[in-house]
mmCIF file of N, CA and C in Angstrom:
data_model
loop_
_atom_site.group_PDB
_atom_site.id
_atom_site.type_symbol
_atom_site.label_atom_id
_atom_site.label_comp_id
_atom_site.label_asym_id
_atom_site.label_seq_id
_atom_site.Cartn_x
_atom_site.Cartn_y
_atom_site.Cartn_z
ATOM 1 N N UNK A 5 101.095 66.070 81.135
ATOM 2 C CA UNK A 5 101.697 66.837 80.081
ATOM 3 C C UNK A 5 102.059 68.250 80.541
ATOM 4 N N UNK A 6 101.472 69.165 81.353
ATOM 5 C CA UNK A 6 101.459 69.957 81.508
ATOM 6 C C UNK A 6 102.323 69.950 83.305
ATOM 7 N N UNK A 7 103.532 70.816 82.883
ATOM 8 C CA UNK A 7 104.251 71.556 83.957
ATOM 9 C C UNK A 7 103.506 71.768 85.200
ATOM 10 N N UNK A 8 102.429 72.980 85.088
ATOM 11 C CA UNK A 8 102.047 73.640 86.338
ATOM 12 C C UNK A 8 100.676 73.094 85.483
ATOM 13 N N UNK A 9 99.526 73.068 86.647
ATOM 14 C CA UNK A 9 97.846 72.709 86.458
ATOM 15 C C UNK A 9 97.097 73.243 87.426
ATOM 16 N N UNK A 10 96.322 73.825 87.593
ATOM 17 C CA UNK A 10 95.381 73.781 88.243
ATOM 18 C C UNK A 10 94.448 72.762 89.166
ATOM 19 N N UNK A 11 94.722 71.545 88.542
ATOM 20 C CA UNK A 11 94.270 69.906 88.922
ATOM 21 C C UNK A 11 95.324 69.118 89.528
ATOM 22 N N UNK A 12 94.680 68.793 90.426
ATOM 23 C CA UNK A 12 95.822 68.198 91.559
ATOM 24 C C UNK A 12 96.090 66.822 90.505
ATOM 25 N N UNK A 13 97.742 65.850 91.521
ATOM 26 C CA UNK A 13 97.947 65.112 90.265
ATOM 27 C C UNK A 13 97.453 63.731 90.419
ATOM 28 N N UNK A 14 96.323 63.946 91.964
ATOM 29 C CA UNK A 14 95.652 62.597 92.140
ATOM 30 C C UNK A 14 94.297 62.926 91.116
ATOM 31 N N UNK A 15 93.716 63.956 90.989
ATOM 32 C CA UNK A 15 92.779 64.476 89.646
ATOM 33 C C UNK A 15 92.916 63.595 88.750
ATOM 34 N N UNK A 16 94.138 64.139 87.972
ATOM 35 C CA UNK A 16 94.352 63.280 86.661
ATOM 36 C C UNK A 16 94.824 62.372 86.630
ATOM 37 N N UNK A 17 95.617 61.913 88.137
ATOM 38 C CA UNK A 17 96.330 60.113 88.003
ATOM 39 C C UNK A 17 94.719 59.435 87.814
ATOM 40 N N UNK A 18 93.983 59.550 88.498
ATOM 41 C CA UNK A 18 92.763 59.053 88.751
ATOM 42 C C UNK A 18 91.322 59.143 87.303
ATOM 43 N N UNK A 19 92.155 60.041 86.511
ATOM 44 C CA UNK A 19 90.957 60.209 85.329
ATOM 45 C C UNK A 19 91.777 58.969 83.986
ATOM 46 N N UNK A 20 93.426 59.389 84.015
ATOM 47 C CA UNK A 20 93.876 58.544 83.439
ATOM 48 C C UNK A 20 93.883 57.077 83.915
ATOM 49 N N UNK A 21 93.957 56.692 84.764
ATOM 50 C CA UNK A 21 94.025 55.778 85.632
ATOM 51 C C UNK A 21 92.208 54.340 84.907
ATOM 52 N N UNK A 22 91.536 55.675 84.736
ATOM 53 C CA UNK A 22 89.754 55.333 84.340
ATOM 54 C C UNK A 22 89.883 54.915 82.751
ATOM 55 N N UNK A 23 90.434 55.873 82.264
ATOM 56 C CA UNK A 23 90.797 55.778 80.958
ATOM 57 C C UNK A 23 91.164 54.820 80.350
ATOM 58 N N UNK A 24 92.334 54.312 81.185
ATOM 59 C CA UNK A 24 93.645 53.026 80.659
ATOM 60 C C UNK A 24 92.519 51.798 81.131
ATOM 61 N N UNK A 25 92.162 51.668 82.174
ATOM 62 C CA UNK A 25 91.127 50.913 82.067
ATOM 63 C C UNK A 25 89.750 50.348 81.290
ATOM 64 N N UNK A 26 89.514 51.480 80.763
ATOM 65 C CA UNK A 26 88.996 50.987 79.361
ATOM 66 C C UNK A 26 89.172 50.528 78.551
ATOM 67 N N UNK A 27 90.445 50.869 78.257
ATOM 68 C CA UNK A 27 91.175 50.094 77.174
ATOM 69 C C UNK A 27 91.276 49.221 77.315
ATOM 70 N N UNK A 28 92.004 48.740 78.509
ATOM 71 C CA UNK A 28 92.570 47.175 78.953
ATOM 72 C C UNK A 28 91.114 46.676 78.886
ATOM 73 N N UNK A 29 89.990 46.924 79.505
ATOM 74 C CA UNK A 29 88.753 45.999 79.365
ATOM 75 C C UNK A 29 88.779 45.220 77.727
ATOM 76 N N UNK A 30 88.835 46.490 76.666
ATOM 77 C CA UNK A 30 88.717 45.955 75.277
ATOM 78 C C UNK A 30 89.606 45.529 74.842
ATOM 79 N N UNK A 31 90.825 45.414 75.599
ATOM 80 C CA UNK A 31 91.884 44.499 74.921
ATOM 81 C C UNK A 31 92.380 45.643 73.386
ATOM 82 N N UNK A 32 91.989 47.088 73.748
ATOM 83 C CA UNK A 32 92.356 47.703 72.301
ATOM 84 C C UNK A 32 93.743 47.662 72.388
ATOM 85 N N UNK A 33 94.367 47.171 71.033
ATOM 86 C CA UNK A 33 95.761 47.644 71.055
ATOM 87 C C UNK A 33 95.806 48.884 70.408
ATOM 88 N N UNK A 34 97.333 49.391 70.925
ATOM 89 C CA UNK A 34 98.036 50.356 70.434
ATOM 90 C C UNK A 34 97.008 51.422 69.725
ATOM 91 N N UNK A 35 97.259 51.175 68.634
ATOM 92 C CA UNK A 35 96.589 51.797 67.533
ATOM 93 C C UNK A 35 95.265 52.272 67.634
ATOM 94 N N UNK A 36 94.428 51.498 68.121
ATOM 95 C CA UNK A 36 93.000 51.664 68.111
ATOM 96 C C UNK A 36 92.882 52.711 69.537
ATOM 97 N N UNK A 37 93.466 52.648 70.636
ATOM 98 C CA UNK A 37 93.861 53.526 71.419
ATOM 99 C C UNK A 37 93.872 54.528 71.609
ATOM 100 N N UNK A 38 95.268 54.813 70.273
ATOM 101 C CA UNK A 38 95.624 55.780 69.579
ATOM 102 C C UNK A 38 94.702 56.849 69.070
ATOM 103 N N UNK A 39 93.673 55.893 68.311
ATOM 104 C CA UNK A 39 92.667 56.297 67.868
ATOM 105 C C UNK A 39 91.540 56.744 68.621
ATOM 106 N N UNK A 40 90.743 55.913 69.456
ATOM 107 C CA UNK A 40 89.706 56.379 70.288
ATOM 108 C C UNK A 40 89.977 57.819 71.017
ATOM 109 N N UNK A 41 91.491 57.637 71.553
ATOM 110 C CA UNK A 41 91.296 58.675 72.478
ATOM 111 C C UNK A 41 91.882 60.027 71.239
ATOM 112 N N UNK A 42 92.249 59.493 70.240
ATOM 113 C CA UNK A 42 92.455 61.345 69.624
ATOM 114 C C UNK A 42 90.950 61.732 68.849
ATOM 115 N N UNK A 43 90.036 61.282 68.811
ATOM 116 C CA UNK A 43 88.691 61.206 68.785
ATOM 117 C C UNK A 43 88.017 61.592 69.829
ATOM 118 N N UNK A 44 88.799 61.498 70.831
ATOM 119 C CA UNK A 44 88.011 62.058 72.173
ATOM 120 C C UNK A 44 88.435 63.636 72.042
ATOM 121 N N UNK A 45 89.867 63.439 72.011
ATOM 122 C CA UNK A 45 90.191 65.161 71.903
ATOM 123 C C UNK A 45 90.071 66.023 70.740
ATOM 124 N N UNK A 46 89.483 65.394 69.736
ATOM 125 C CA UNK A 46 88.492 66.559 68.746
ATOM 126 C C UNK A 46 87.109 66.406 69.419
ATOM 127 N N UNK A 47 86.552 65.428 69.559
ATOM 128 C CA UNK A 47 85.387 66.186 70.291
ATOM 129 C C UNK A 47 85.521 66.961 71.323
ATOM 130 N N UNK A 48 86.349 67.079 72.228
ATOM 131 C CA UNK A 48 86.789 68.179 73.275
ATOM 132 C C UNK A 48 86.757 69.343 72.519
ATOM 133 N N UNK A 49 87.750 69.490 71.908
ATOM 134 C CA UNK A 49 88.508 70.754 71.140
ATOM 135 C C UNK A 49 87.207 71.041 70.273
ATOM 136 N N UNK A 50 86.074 70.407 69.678
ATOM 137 C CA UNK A 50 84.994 70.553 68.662
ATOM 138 C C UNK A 50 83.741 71.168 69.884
ATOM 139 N N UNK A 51 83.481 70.210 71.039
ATOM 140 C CA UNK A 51 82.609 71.273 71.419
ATOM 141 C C UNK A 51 82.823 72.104 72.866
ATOM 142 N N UNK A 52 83.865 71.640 73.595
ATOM 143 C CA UNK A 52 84.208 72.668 74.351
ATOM 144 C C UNK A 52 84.953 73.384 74.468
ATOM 145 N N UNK A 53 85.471 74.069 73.244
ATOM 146 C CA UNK A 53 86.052 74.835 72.849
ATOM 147 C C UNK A 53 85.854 76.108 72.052
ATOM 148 N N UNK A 54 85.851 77.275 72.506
ATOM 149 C CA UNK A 54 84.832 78.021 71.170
ATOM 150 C C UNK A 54 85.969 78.598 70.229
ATOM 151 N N UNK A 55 85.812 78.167 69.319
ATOM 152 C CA UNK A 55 85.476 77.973 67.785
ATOM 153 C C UNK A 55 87.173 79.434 67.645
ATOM 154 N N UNK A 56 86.622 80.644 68.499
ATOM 155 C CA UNK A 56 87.936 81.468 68.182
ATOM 156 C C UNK A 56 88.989 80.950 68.488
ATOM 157 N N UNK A 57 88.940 80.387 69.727
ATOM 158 C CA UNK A 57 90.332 79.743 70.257
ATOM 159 C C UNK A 57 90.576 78.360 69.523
ATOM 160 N N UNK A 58 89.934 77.445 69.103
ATOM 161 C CA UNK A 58 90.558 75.904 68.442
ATOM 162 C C UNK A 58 91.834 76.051 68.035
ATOM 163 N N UNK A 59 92.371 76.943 67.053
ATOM 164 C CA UNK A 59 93.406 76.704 66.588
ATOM 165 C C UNK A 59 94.952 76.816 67.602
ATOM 166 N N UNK A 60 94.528 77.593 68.622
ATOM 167 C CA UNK A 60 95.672 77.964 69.396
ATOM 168 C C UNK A 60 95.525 77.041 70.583
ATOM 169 N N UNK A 61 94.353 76.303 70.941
ATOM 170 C CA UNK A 61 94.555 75.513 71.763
ATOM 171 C C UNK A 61 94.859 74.136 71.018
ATOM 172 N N UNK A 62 94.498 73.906 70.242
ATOM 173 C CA UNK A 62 95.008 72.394 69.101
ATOM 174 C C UNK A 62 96.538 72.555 69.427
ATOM 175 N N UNK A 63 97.569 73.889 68.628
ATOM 176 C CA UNK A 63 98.470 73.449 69.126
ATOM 177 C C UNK A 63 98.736 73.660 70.329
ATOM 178 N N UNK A 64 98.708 74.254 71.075
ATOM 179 C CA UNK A 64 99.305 74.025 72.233
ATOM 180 C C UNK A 64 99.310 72.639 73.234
ATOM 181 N N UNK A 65 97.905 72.260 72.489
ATOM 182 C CA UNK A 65 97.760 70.774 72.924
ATOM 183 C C UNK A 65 99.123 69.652 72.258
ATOM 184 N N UNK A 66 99.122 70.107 70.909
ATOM 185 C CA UNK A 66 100.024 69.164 70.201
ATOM 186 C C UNK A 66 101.389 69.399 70.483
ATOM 187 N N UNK A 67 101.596 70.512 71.197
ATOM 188 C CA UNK A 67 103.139 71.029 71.467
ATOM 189 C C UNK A 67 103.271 70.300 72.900
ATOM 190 N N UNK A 68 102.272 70.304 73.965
ATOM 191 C CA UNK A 68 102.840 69.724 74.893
ATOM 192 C C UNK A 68 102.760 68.435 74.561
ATOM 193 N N UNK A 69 102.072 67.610 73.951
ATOM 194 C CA UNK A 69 101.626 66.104 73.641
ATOM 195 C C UNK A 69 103.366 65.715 73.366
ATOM 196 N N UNK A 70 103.989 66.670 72.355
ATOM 197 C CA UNK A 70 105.121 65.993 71.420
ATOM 198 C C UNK A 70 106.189 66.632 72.953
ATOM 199 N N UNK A 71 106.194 67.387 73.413
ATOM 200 C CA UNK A 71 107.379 67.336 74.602
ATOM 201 C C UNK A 71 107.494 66.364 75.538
ATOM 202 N N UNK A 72 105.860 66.196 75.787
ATOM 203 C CA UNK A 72 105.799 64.806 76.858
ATOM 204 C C UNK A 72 106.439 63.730 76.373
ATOM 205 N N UNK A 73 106.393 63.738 75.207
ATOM 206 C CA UNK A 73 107.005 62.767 74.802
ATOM 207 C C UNK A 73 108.473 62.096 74.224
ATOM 208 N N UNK A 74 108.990 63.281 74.584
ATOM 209 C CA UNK A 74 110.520 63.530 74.583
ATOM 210 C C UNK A 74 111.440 63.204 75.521
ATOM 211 N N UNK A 75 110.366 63.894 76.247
ATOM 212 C CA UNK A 75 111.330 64.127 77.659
ATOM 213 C C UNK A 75 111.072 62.433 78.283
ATOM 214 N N UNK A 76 110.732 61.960 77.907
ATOM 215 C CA UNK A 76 110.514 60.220 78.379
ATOM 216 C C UNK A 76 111.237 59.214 77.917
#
């Protein structure tokens, strides 16, 4: 999602890579997916996040989420 990172892009090919594999183990479709993992990113945003910043990192999260998804 993000342009420039700090994390190389074998980092995150390799975390997503772990991820999608979970899924495929449970056979989750779509939706449930959908679901688990935006459940993952409120608990991110809920506890490693302090509390002043949530709102400005939520969107910025949701602003790159919806470009990534444009530009595809």
């Amino acid at each position: 999602m993000a342009i420039q990172s700090k994390y190389s892009n074998a980092q995150v090919e390799s975390i997503i890579a772990e991820l999608l594999a979970v899924l495929d183990k449970h056979q989750s479709p779509t939706d449930l997916s959908l679901m688990a993992l935006g459940n993952c990113v409120t608990h991110l945003l809920q506890n490693k996040v302090p509390a002043e910043a949530r709102q400005v990192v939520t969107e910025q999260f949701a602003k790159a989420l919806s470009q990534s998804v444009k530009s595809n």
